[in-house]
Every structure is written in structure tokens, then in C-alpha cells.
mmCIF file of C-alpha atoms in Angstrom:
data_model
loop_
_atom_site.group_PDB
_atom_site.id
_atom_site.type_symbol
_atom_site.label_atom_id
_atom_site.label_comp_id
_atom_site.label_asym_id
_atom_site.label_seq_id
_atom_site.Cartn_x
_atom_site.Cartn_y
_atom_site.Cartn_z
ATOM 1 C CA MET X 28 118.834 127.323 55.045
ATOM 2 C CA TRP X 29 119.919 124.053 55.871
ATOM 3 C CA ILE X 30 118.534 124.405 59.300
ATOM 4 C CA ILE X 31 114.847 125.518 57.700
ATOM 5 C CA PHE X 32 114.534 122.107 56.338
ATOM 6 C CA LEU X 33 116.187 119.848 59.210
ATOM 7 C CA ALA X 34 114.345 121.537 61.550
ATOM 8 C CA PRO X 35 111.327 119.616 61.038
ATOM 9 C CA PHE X 36 113.079 116.546 61.266
ATOM 10 C CA PHE X 37 114.736 116.947 64.901
ATOM 11 C CA ALA X 38 111.538 118.470 66.191
ATOM 12 C CA PHE X 39 110.162 114.556 64.996
ATOM 13 C CA LEU X 40 112.329 112.667 67.044
ATOM 14 C CA PRO X 41 111.423 113.450 70.482
ATOM 15 C CA SER X 42 107.514 113.208 69.565
ATOM 16 C CA SER X 43 108.925 109.948 67.998
ATOM 17 C CA ARG X 44 109.723 108.741 70.875
ATOM 18 C CA SER X 45 107.648 109.974 73.015
ATOM 19 C CA GLN X 46 105.271 108.249 70.877
ATOM 20 C CA ASN X 47 107.108 104.545 71.383
ATOM 21 C CA LEU X 48 106.805 105.292 75.402
ATOM 22 C CA ALA X 49 103.036 105.996 75.215
ATOM 23 C CA VAL X 50 101.093 102.937 76.721
ATOM 24 C CA ARG X 51 97.642 101.582 75.502
ATOM 25 C CA SER X 52 96.906 99.012 78.330
ATOM 26 C CA ARG X 53 98.238 97.598 81.345
ATOM 27 C CA SER X 54 97.399 94.395 83.148
ATOM 28 C CA CYS X 55 97.190 94.273 86.769
ATOM 29 C CA SER X 56 100.325 93.192 88.777
ATOM 30 C CA TYR X 57 100.919 89.602 90.231
ATOM 31 C CA VAL X 58 103.702 89.714 92.808
ATOM 32 C CA GLY X 59 105.445 92.936 90.912
ATOM 33 C CA VAL X 60 104.854 91.751 87.008
ATOM 34 C CA PHE X 61 102.488 93.272 84.340
ATOM 35 C CA HIS X 62 101.976 92.936 81.588
ATOM 36 C CA VAL X 63 102.123 96.184 78.629
ATOM 37 C CA GLU X 64 101.184 97.205 75.354
ATOM 38 C CA GLY X 65 102.481 99.780 73.562
ATOM 39 C CA THR X 66 100.736 102.461 71.120
ATOM 40 C CA GLN X 67 99.409 99.471 68.925
ATOM 41 C CA ARG X 68 99.592 95.374 69.471
ATOM 42 C CA TYR X 69 103.065 93.810 69.107
ATOM 43 C CA ASN X 70 105.079 97.173 68.422
ATOM 44 C CA LEU X 71 107.550 96.718 70.469
ATOM 45 C CA THR X 72 111.151 96.306 69.124
ATOM 46 C CA PHE X 73 113.263 94.407 72.549
ATOM 47 C CA GLU X 74 114.858 97.882 73.046
ATOM 48 C CA GLU X 75 111.604 100.220 72.994
ATOM 49 C CA ALA X 76 110.372 97.293 75.639
ATOM 50 C CA LYS X 77 112.990 98.180 77.521
ATOM 51 C CA SER X 78 112.608 101.811 78.080
ATOM 52 C CA LEU X 79 108.990 101.848 78.332
ATOM 53 C CA CYS X 80 109.655 99.542 81.816
ATOM 54 C CA LYS X 81 112.040 101.920 82.430
ATOM 55 C CA HIS X 82 109.518 105.054 82.093
ATOM 56 C CA LEU X 83 107.152 102.854 84.233
ATOM 57 C CA SER X 84 110.009 103.096 87.119
ATOM 58 C CA ALA X 85 110.416 99.065 85.925
ATOM 59 C CA SER X 86 112.521 96.604 84.035
ATOM 60 C CA LEU X 87 111.539 93.949 81.854
ATOM 61 C CA ALA X 88 110.693 91.163 83.924
ATOM 62 C CA LYS X 89 113.112 88.059 84.525
ATOM 63 C CA LEU X 90 111.881 84.323 83.792
ATOM 64 C CA GLU X 91 111.672 83.589 87.492
ATOM 65 C CA GLU X 92 109.737 86.616 87.806
ATOM 66 C CA VAL X 93 107.123 86.028 85.383
ATOM 67 C CA GLN X 94 107.445 81.934 86.605
ATOM 68 C CA LYS X 95 106.069 83.726 90.073
ATOM 69 C CA ALA X 96 103.381 85.126 88.316
ATOM 70 C CA TYR X 97 102.307 82.770 86.297
ATOM 71 C CA ASP X 98 102.173 80.737 89.751
ATOM 72 C CA ALA X 99 99.896 83.470 91.079
ATOM 73 C CA GLY X 100 97.197 83.696 88.505
ATOM 74 C CA LEU X 101 99.023 86.015 85.941
ATOM 75 C CA GLN X 102 97.465 84.863 82.834
ATOM 76 C CA THR X 103 97.864 86.563 79.084
ATOM 77 C CA CYS X 104 96.299 86.033 75.484
ATOM 78 C CA ARG X 105 99.515 88.441 74.022
ATOM 79 C CA TYR X 106 103.110 87.748 73.997
ATOM 80 C CA GLY X 107 105.830 90.470 75.754
ATOM 81 C CA TRP X 108 109.700 90.764 76.104
ATOM 82 C CA ILE X 109 111.294 89.522 78.895
ATOM 83 C CA ASP X 110 114.556 90.926 80.134
ATOM 84 C CA ASP X 111 116.428 87.268 77.819
ATOM 85 C CA GLY X 112 115.254 88.808 74.985
ATOM 86 C CA ARG X 113 112.461 86.221 74.745
ATOM 87 C CA SER X 114 108.896 86.242 74.248
ATOM 88 C CA VAL X 115 107.035 85.018 76.502
ATOM 89 C CA ILE X 116 102.723 84.218 76.883
ATOM 90 C CA LEU X 117 101.737 82.997 79.795
ATOM 91 C CA ARG X 118 98.117 80.491 79.900
ATOM 92 C CA HIS X 119 96.638 78.810 82.255
ATOM 93 C CA ASN X 120 93.562 77.591 80.230
ATOM 94 C CA ALA X 121 93.705 76.436 76.508
ATOM 95 C CA HIS X 122 92.412 78.930 73.612
ATOM 96 C CA LYS X 123 92.446 77.950 70.235
ATOM 97 C CA SER X 124 93.065 81.965 69.605
ATOM 98 C CA CYS X 125 95.809 82.255 72.910
ATOM 99 C CA ALA X 126 99.084 80.180 72.025
ATOM 100 C CA SER X 127 97.798 77.706 69.185
ATOM 101 C CA ASN X 128 95.909 76.099 72.487
ATOM 102 C CA GLN X 129 98.920 75.683 74.438
ATOM 103 C CA THR X 130 98.648 76.288 78.429
ATOM 104 C CA GLY X 131 101.741 77.134 80.532
ATOM 105 C CA ILE X 132 104.760 79.371 80.305
ATOM 106 C CA ARG X 133 105.399 79.396 76.250
ATOM 107 C CA ILE X 134 108.604 81.030 74.809
ATOM 108 C CA LEU X 135 108.758 82.498 71.095
ATOM 109 C CA ASN X 136 111.183 84.872 69.595
ATOM 110 C CA ARG X 137 109.396 87.147 67.908
ATOM 111 C CA ASN X 138 110.790 90.615 66.377
ATOM 112 C CA HIS X 139 108.548 92.991 67.660
ATOM 113 C CA SER X 140 105.809 92.168 71.093
ATOM 114 C CA ASP X 141 104.417 93.694 73.702
ATOM 115 C CA ALA X 142 106.370 93.512 77.333
ATOM 116 C CA PHE X 143 106.192 92.214 80.425
ATOM 117 C CA CYS X 144 107.608 94.354 83.657
ATOM 118 C CA TYR X 145 108.726 94.200 86.970
ATOM 119 C CA ASP X 146 108.271 96.723 89.992
ATOM 120 C CA ALA X 147 109.552 95.217 93.149
ATOM 121 C CA LYS X 148 107.756 98.809 95.063
ATOM 122 C CA ASP X 149 104.100 97.614 93.398
ATOM 123 C CA TRP X 150 104.292 94.129 95.511
ATOM 124 C CA LEU X 151 105.644 95.765 98.206
ATOM 125 C CA VAL X 152 102.942 98.271 98.991
ATOM 126 C CA ILE X 153 100.215 95.670 97.925
ATOM 127 C CA LEU X 154 101.688 93.607 101.059
ATOM 128 C CA LEU X 155 101.754 96.668 103.218
ATOM 129 C CA VAL X 156 98.630 97.263 102.615
ATOM 130 C CA ILE X 157 97.308 94.164 103.112
ATOM 131 C CA LEU X 158 99.486 93.920 106.407
ATOM 132 C CA ALA X 159 97.994 97.478 107.868
ATOM 133 C CA VAL X 160 94.057 96.384 107.282
ATOM 134 C CA LEU X 161 94.609 93.111 108.743
ATOM 135 C CA PHE X 162 96.603 95.270 112.185
ATOM 136 C CA ILE X 163 93.549 97.523 112.259
ATOM 137 C CA LEU X 164 90.991 94.685 112.284
ATOM 138 C CA LEU X 165 93.333 93.201 115.054
ATOM 139 C CA LEU X 166 92.671 96.418 117.109
ATOM 140 C CA CYS X 167 88.872 96.421 116.410
ATOM 141 C CA VAL X 168 88.849 92.938 118.013
ATOM 142 C CA VAL X 169 90.801 93.140 120.738
ATOM 143 C CA ALA X 170 88.673 96.927 121.667
ATOM 144 C CA ALA X 171 84.980 94.868 121.488
ATOM 145 C CA THR X 172 86.922 92.010 124.054
ATOM 146 C CA ARG X 173 87.722 94.395 126.396
ATOM 147 C CA LYS X 174 84.634 96.762 126.471
ATOM 148 C CA ARG X 175 82.582 93.543 126.921
ATOM 149 C CA CYS X 176 84.910 92.420 130.015
ATOM 150 C CA CYS X 177 85.054 95.837 131.293
ATOM 151 C CA GLY X 178 81.476 95.834 131.354
ATOM 152 C CA ARG X 179 80.582 92.926 133.592
ATOM 153 C CA LYS X 180 81.262 92.313 137.154
ATOM 154 C CA GLN X 181 80.923 89.852 139.763
ATOM 155 C CA THR X 182 79.995 91.028 143.029
ATOM 156 C CA LEU X 183 80.545 88.675 146.103
ATOM 157 C CA VAL X 184 77.987 89.356 149.484
ATOM 158 C CA ILE X 185 77.847 87.704 152.649
ATOM 159 C CA SER X 186 75.263 88.602 155.172
ATOM 160 C CA LYS X 187 73.800 87.614 157.842
ATOM 161 C CA VAL X 188 69.912 86.627 158.594
ATOM 162 C CA SER X 189 68.694 86.058 162.418
ATOM 163 C CA SER X 190 65.159 83.517 162.157
ATOM 164 C CA ALA X 191 63.496 82.694 165.659
ATOM 165 C CA GLU X 192 61.144 78.901 166.048
ATOM 166 C CA GLY X 193 59.277 77.910 168.980
ATOM 167 C CA ASN X 194 56.518 75.129 169.672
ATOM 168 C CA GLY X 195 54.617 76.120 172.629
ATOM 169 C CA THR X 196 56.215 75.953 176.272
ATOM 170 C CA SER X 197 60.050 75.244 174.709
ATOM 171 C CA ALA X 198 62.170 77.728 174.701
ATOM 172 C CA SER X 199 63.092 79.640 171.676
ATOM 173 C CA PHE X 200 66.217 79.569 170.251
ATOM 174 C CA THR X 201 67.576 81.943 167.589
ATOM 175 C CA GLN X 202 69.778 80.463 164.699
ATOM 176 C CA GLN X 203 72.266 82.568 162.732
ATOM 177 C CA GLN X 204 72.368 81.678 159.260
ATOM 178 C CA GLU X 205 74.999 83.312 156.858
ATOM 179 C CA THR X 206 73.602 83.778 152.831
ATOM 180 C CA ILE X 207 76.147 84.340 150.593
ATOM 181 C CA LYS X 208 75.346 85.860 146.868
ATOM 182 C CA LEU X 209 76.721 86.136 143.878
ATOM 183 C CA MET X 210 75.823 88.401 141.208
ATOM 184 C CA ASN X 211 76.902 89.110 138.236
ATOM 185 C CA THR X 212 75.941 92.570 137.186
ATOM 186 C CA GLU X 213 76.610 94.594 133.887
ATOM 187 C CA LYS X 214 76.259 98.238 133.432
ATOM 188 C CA ILE X 215 73.684 99.308 130.639
ATOM 189 C CA PRO X 216 75.391 102.396 129.378
ATOM 190 C CA ALA X 217 72.897 104.047 128.290
ATOM 191 C CA SER X 218 71.024 104.807 131.742
ATOM 192 C CA ASN X 219 74.154 103.206 134.072
ATOM 193 C CA SER X 220 71.941 100.644 135.936
ATOM 194 C CA GLU X 221 72.821 97.284 137.108
ATOM 195 C CA VAL X 222 70.775 94.233 136.787
ATOM 196 C CA VAL X 223 71.206 91.552 138.951
ATOM 197 C CA ASP X 224 71.607 87.902 136.641
ATOM 198 C CA ILE X 225 72.263 85.379 139.936
ATOM 199 C CA SER X 226 71.448 85.105 143.767
ATOM 200 C CA LEU X 227 72.619 82.152 145.327
ATOM 201 C CA ASN X 228 71.340 81.087 148.876
ATOM 202 C CA GLU X 229 72.445 78.362 151.111
#
């Protein structure tokens, strides 16, 4: 008989717990730190904030981690729990509706707040993506430079030219000259032809 009356109560407990772990909004991650809001504004206790961060595969951020995120540009108009049981708000620009128009990392003791979570994997993933993009760009630059260098050749040609001169009865003589030609040739991929750039005779 009692089981019939208690069944709805026990059924309500898991749903209540899942509601506390729901996320209404989440900020961008700055060096692994991000701000999360529960189902409503400022409705998380300290323990619920820890559980919510854990549910997101993270942990409540330390003050040092929040400081690094602030230095990297993180700004909120919302207080959030950190791991020492205090609530902080991060302000770069003064606003009358945020932290009483103050700037910096402001600390306040509250019973309910949002949460600042920290996930080192977020920062690692971003760093690896940046390094991968830089590596791909470097490969493209090297490939383009190599292609440009391989398509241009220099050819040195030395040939002998005979010439005859005469002035009336004087005997003709033959003078041999050496002609040096330095030619820059560049292959054109479309027609496989060569273009001569320079011809120098001495």
C-alpha cells in the first residue's frame, strides 16, 4: 500500500536531479574556462555547480584558471561558482548592470549562482587545431616555392663562329670567336614549350 504512495516520490527524484544538470547556456571556452548557466539564472548551489561541471566532463575552475581566462579576454555579466566556494564575475568594461559598474575579477559570497567550469581538453583541442592549420599552410608554401624553382632552368651554350675579312689585295684571314649564350628557359606546363629570356654575345 505504501509503495503505491511512495512510488511517485521516488520517480520524481531522478527527474529533479536531471533538471539540475541541464544547461540553459554555455559561453565560449577561454584557455579551458567557460561559464555555464543551469535551468535558470543563478539557481545552482555550490554542490549542484560541481555536479553540473562534472556532468560536462569538467570541474569547477580554480581562481588561477579564471585569472588566465580573464587575461585571455573572457568577460561575463554573470556570477559563477569557482572551486573554493566563492562566486566571481569577470569584467573588462564597466557597465552599471554588471558588478556595480566595476571592472576586474570581482568576488562575492552567494547562496546560488551560475558556474565557471574548466576543461583542459578544450584548450588542447583548440591548440592542436591551430598547429595543424599552420602546418598545412607551411606545406602549401613549400610546395608552391618548389614548383616555381623546378620550372625554371639555366642553360649555358658555348659555340664557335668563323668570320672572314678582306681589304683589296691583302690576304683574307679567318678569326674564330667564341659565343657564350646564357639562356633562362622556363617550361610552360600547358604547351611544354620553352621560352628564351636572355641571350648575351661576347
